[in-house]
Amino acid sequence: MAGVAAADARELRVCADPDGLPYSNRAGEGFENRIAALVANDLGETLTYYWLPQWRGYARKTLGQRHCDVIPGIAHDDETVLATDPYYRGTYALVYAPARFPDLDSLDDPRLRSLRIGIQVIGIDATPSPPAQALARRGLVDNIVGYPVMGEVPSAKRIVDALAAGHLDVGVVWSPQPGYFIAARRLPFAVVPIRREAGDPRFDFAISMGVRHDDVALQRAVNASLAHLRPAIDDVLREYAVTRADAPPAKAAR
């Protein structure tokens, strides 16, 4: 399934960031660690990791060099990998205290013009994210504070901490990330998906696992596990306070 060597060893070799919470870390504390463990168990394989910070060229440096066979949490339309079926859909979201700014869900809200807004800055070349593009189109530039994604502390945590300290009024964050840090501090913040207005870029993206382009057998095996494990995966995402663009099934009453 995952190449002769991996199949003989009965290993699911996962590529992961060693310090990338809420997704993953070496201690296995991230939600992608948990989901990878579910998949490995379902496949009857031993979960092993190849650790590498998830920066530019990640698929080439991991899958491409055959250090590992699966990258969890990758965009479904990422052409550097063969993607599995999606297992959730993330979106960019506004993070704020609802007591201060009730019903804030649009970048067209006039309140934003007088607020300090923290946004995530992608990559060493500061590639603008979709909400950064949307804010710039509205002329909301002077009150923006950038938080580089690359750094010793996750950018989502830095934004949540800045909100808690009163240095920011609103954060604009990729939605799977802030809930974990908000819950850890029991902060009175909401994570609200940004409502897309006319002319805005897409804010939501399907999230899959990625394998090598020639590893169709592994893709099919993981797809079967993801389908079988959907309720358990939904439970993990709820536990980690992952805000989703897709509506997860409601928990059954017990």
Coordinates of C-alpha atoms in Angstrom, one line a residue:
M1 CA 0.0 0.0 0.0
A2 CA 2.6 2.5 1.1
G3 CA 5.4 1.1 -1.0
V4 CA 7.1 -2.3 -0.4
A5 CA 9.3 -1.3 2.5
A6 CA 6.4 0.4 4.4
A7 CA 4.0 -2.5 3.6
D8 CA 6.4 -5.1 4.9
A9 CA 7.0 -3.2 8.1
R10 CA 3.2 -2.6 8.5
E11 CA 3.9 1.0 9.3
L12 CA 1.9 4.1 8.5
R13 CA 4.7 6.7 8.1
V14 CA 3.3 10.1 8.8
C15 CA 5.0 13.4 8.0
A16 CA 4.4 16.0 10.7
D17 CA 5.6 19.2 12.3
P18 CA 7.3 18.5 15.7
D19 CA 6.1 21.7 17.2
G20 CA 2.9 22.6 15.3
L21 CA 0.0 22.7 17.8
P22 CA -2.9 22.5 17.6
Y23 CA -2.1 20.1 14.7
S24 CA 0.9 18.1 15.9
N25 CA 3.9 17.8 18.1
R26 CA 6.4 15.2 19.2
A27 CA 4.3 14.4 22.3
G28 CA 1.3 13.5 20.1
E29 CA -0.9 16.3 21.6
G30 CA -2.3 17.7 18.4
F31 CA -5.6 16.8 16.7
E32 CA -3.8 15.6 13.6
N33 CA -1.7 13.3 15.8
R34 CA -5.0 11.9 17.1
I35 CA -6.5 11.5 13.7
A36 CA -3.4 9.8 12.3
A37 CA -3.5 7.4 15.2
L38 CA -7.1 6.5 14.4
V39 CA -6.2 5.9 10.7
A40 CA -3.2 3.8 11.6
N41 CA -5.2 1.7 14.0
D42 CA -8.0 1.2 11.4
L43 CA -5.5 0.1 8.8
G44 CA -3.9 -2.3 11.3
E45 CA -0.5 -0.5 11.0
T46 CA 2.0 0.9 13.5
L47 CA 2.1 4.7 13.4
T48 CA 5.5 6.2 13.0
Y49 CA 6.6 9.8 12.3
Y50 CA 9.1 11.7 10.2
W51 CA 9.4 15.1 11.9
L52 CA 10.0 18.3 9.9
P53 CA 8.7 21.9 10.5
Q54 CA 6.0 22.5 7.9
W55 CA 7.5 25.2 5.9
R56 CA 7.8 25.8 2.2
G57 CA 8.6 22.8 0.0
Y58 CA 7.2 20.4 2.7
A59 CA 5.9 17.7 0.3
R60 CA 9.1 17.7 -1.7
K61 CA 11.2 17.4 1.4
T62 CA 9.1 14.6 3.0
L63 CA 7.0 12.6 0.6
G64 CA 9.3 13.4 -2.3
Q65 CA 12.4 12.1 -0.5
R66 CA 10.4 9.0 0.8
H67 CA 11.0 9.8 4.5
C68 CA 7.3 9.3 5.1
D69 CA 4.1 8.4 3.1
V70 CA 1.2 10.6 4.4
I71 CA 0.8 14.3 5.2
P72 CA -2.3 15.0 7.3
G73 CA -4.0 18.4 7.2
I74 CA -3.2 19.5 3.7
A75 CA -5.4 21.5 1.3
H76 CA -7.4 19.2 -0.9
D77 CA -6.4 21.2 -4.0
D78 CA -2.7 21.2 -3.2
E79 CA -1.1 19.9 -6.5
T80 CA 2.1 18.8 -4.8
V81 CA 0.3 15.7 -3.4
L82 CA -2.3 13.2 -4.3
A83 CA -5.1 14.2 -2.0
T84 CA -7.5 11.9 -0.1
D85 CA -11.1 12.7 0.3
P86 CA -11.6 15.7 2.6
Y87 CA -12.4 15.0 6.3
Y88 CA -13.3 18.6 7.2
R89 CA -13.5 22.1 5.8
G90 CA -11.7 25.0 7.4
T91 CA -12.3 28.7 6.8
Y92 CA -10.8 32.0 7.8
A93 CA -12.6 33.4 10.9
L94 CA -12.9 36.5 13.0
V95 CA -11.8 36.0 16.7
Y96 CA -13.1 38.5 19.2
A97 CA -15.1 39.0 22.4
P98 CA -18.8 38.9 21.5
A99 CA -19.5 41.0 24.6
R100 CA -17.6 43.8 22.9
F101 CA -18.6 43.3 19.3
P102 CA -21.9 41.3 19.0
D103 CA -22.8 39.8 15.7
L104 CA -19.5 40.6 13.9
D105 CA -19.1 38.3 10.9
S106 CA -18.3 40.5 7.9
L107 CA -15.3 42.4 6.7
D108 CA -17.8 45.1 5.6
D109 CA -18.8 45.8 9.2
P110 CA -18.1 49.5 9.8
R111 CA -16.8 48.8 13.3
L112 CA -13.7 47.3 11.8
R113 CA -12.4 50.6 10.6
S114 CA -11.7 51.8 14.1
L115 CA -10.4 48.5 15.5
R116 CA -6.9 47.0 15.8
I117 CA -7.0 43.8 13.6
G118 CA -4.4 41.1 13.8
I119 CA -3.9 38.9 10.8
Q120 CA -1.6 35.9 10.0
V121 CA 1.2 36.6 7.5
I122 CA 2.1 33.6 5.3
G123 CA 5.6 32.6 4.4
I124 CA 8.9 34.5 4.3
D125 CA 7.6 36.6 1.4
A126 CA 4.5 37.7 3.4
T127 CA 2.1 36.2 0.8
P128 CA -1.3 37.9 1.5
S129 CA -4.0 35.5 2.8
P130 CA -7.5 35.7 1.3
P131 CA -8.8 37.8 4.2
A132 CA -5.7 40.0 3.9
Q133 CA -6.5 40.6 0.2
A134 CA -10.2 41.3 1.2
L135 CA -9.2 43.8 3.9
A136 CA -6.8 45.6 1.5
R137 CA -9.5 45.9 -1.1
R138 CA -11.6 47.7 1.5
G139 CA -8.8 50.0 2.4
L140 CA -8.3 48.5 5.8
V141 CA -4.6 48.7 6.0
D142 CA -3.4 51.2 8.7
N143 CA -5.1 49.4 11.6
I144 CA -3.7 45.9 10.6
V145 CA -1.0 44.1 12.6
G146 CA 0.7 41.2 11.0
Y147 CA 1.7 38.0 12.8
P148 CA 4.1 35.8 10.7
V149 CA 3.0 32.1 10.6
M150 CA 6.7 31.1 10.9
G151 CA 7.9 31.5 14.4
E152 CA 8.7 29.8 17.7
V153 CA 5.1 30.4 19.0
P154 CA 2.1 29.6 16.7
S155 CA 0.7 32.8 15.1
A156 CA -2.8 31.8 16.3
K157 CA -1.6 31.7 19.9
R158 CA 0.2 35.0 19.5
I159 CA -3.0 36.6 18.2
V160 CA -5.2 35.1 20.9
D161 CA -2.7 36.2 23.6
A162 CA -2.7 39.8 22.0
L163 CA -6.5 39.8 22.2
A164 CA -6.4 38.7 25.8
A165 CA -3.8 41.4 26.6
G166 CA -5.9 44.1 24.9
H167 CA -3.3 44.8 22.2
L168 CA -5.8 43.8 19.5
D169 CA -9.5 44.1 19.2
V170 CA -10.1 41.4 16.5
G171 CA -8.1 38.6 15.0
V172 CA -8.4 37.1 11.6
V173 CA -7.2 33.5 11.9
W174 CA -7.4 30.2 10.0
S175 CA -10.3 28.6 11.8
P176 CA -8.9 25.2 13.0
Q177 CA -6.3 27.0 15.0
P178 CA -7.6 29.5 17.6
G179 CA -10.1 27.4 19.5
Y180 CA -7.4 25.2 21.0
F181 CA -5.6 28.3 22.5
I182 CA -8.9 30.0 23.6
A183 CA -10.0 26.9 25.4
A184 CA -6.6 26.4 27.1
R185 CA -7.0 29.9 28.7
R186 CA -10.8 29.7 29.0
L187 CA -11.1 33.1 27.3
P188 CA -14.5 34.6 26.4
F189 CA -13.8 34.7 22.7
A190 CA -15.8 33.5 19.7
V191 CA -14.4 32.1 16.4
V192 CA -16.8 33.2 13.7
P193 CA -16.4 32.3 10.1
I194 CA -16.1 35.3 7.9
R195 CA -19.1 35.9 5.7
R196 CA -18.1 36.2 2.1
E197 CA -19.3 39.3 0.3
A198 CA -19.4 40.2 -3.4
G199 CA -15.9 40.4 -4.7
D200 CA -14.2 38.5 -1.9
P201 CA -11.9 35.6 -2.5
R202 CA -12.8 32.2 -1.2
F203 CA -12.2 31.9 2.5
D204 CA -13.0 28.2 3.0
F205 CA -10.9 25.2 1.9
A206 CA -11.4 21.4 2.1
I207 CA -8.7 19.6 4.2
S208 CA -7.4 16.2 3.3
M209 CA -4.4 13.9 3.7
G210 CA -1.8 13.9 1.0
V211 CA 0.2 11.0 -0.4
R212 CA 2.7 10.6 -3.3
H213 CA 1.1 10.9 -6.8
D214 CA 2.0 7.3 -7.6
D215 CA 0.6 5.9 -4.3
V216 CA -3.0 5.4 -5.4
A217 CA -3.3 2.2 -3.3
L218 CA -2.5 4.1 -0.1
Q219 CA -4.9 6.9 -1.1
R220 CA -7.7 4.4 -1.5
A221 CA -6.9 2.7 1.8
V222 CA -6.8 6.0 3.7
N223 CA -10.1 7.1 2.0
A224 CA -11.8 4.0 3.3
S225 CA -10.5 4.6 6.8
L226 CA -11.6 8.3 6.7
A227 CA -15.1 7.3 5.7
H228 CA -15.3 4.6 8.4
L229 CA -13.8 6.9 11.0
R230 CA -15.9 10.0 10.2
P231 CA -17.8 10.0 13.6
A232 CA -14.6 9.5 15.6
I233 CA -12.8 12.3 13.6
D234 CA -15.7 14.6 14.2
D235 CA -15.4 13.9 17.9
V236 CA -11.6 14.8 17.8
L237 CA -12.3 18.0 15.9
R238 CA -15.0 19.0 18.5
E239 CA -12.7 18.2 21.4
Y240 CA -10.0 20.5 19.9
A241 CA -12.6 23.3 19.3
V242 CA -12.0 23.3 15.6
T243 CA -14.3 25.8 13.9
R244 CA -15.5 24.3 10.6
A245 CA -17.0 25.7 7.4
D246 CA -18.9 22.4 7.0
A247 CA -21.5 21.6 9.6
P248 CA -20.5 18.4 11.5
P249 CA -23.2 15.9 12.4
A250 CA -24.9 16.6 15.7
K251 CA -23.9 14.4 18.6
A252 CA -26.5 11.7 19.3
A253 CA -28.2 11.9 22.6
R254 CA -27.2 9.1 25.1

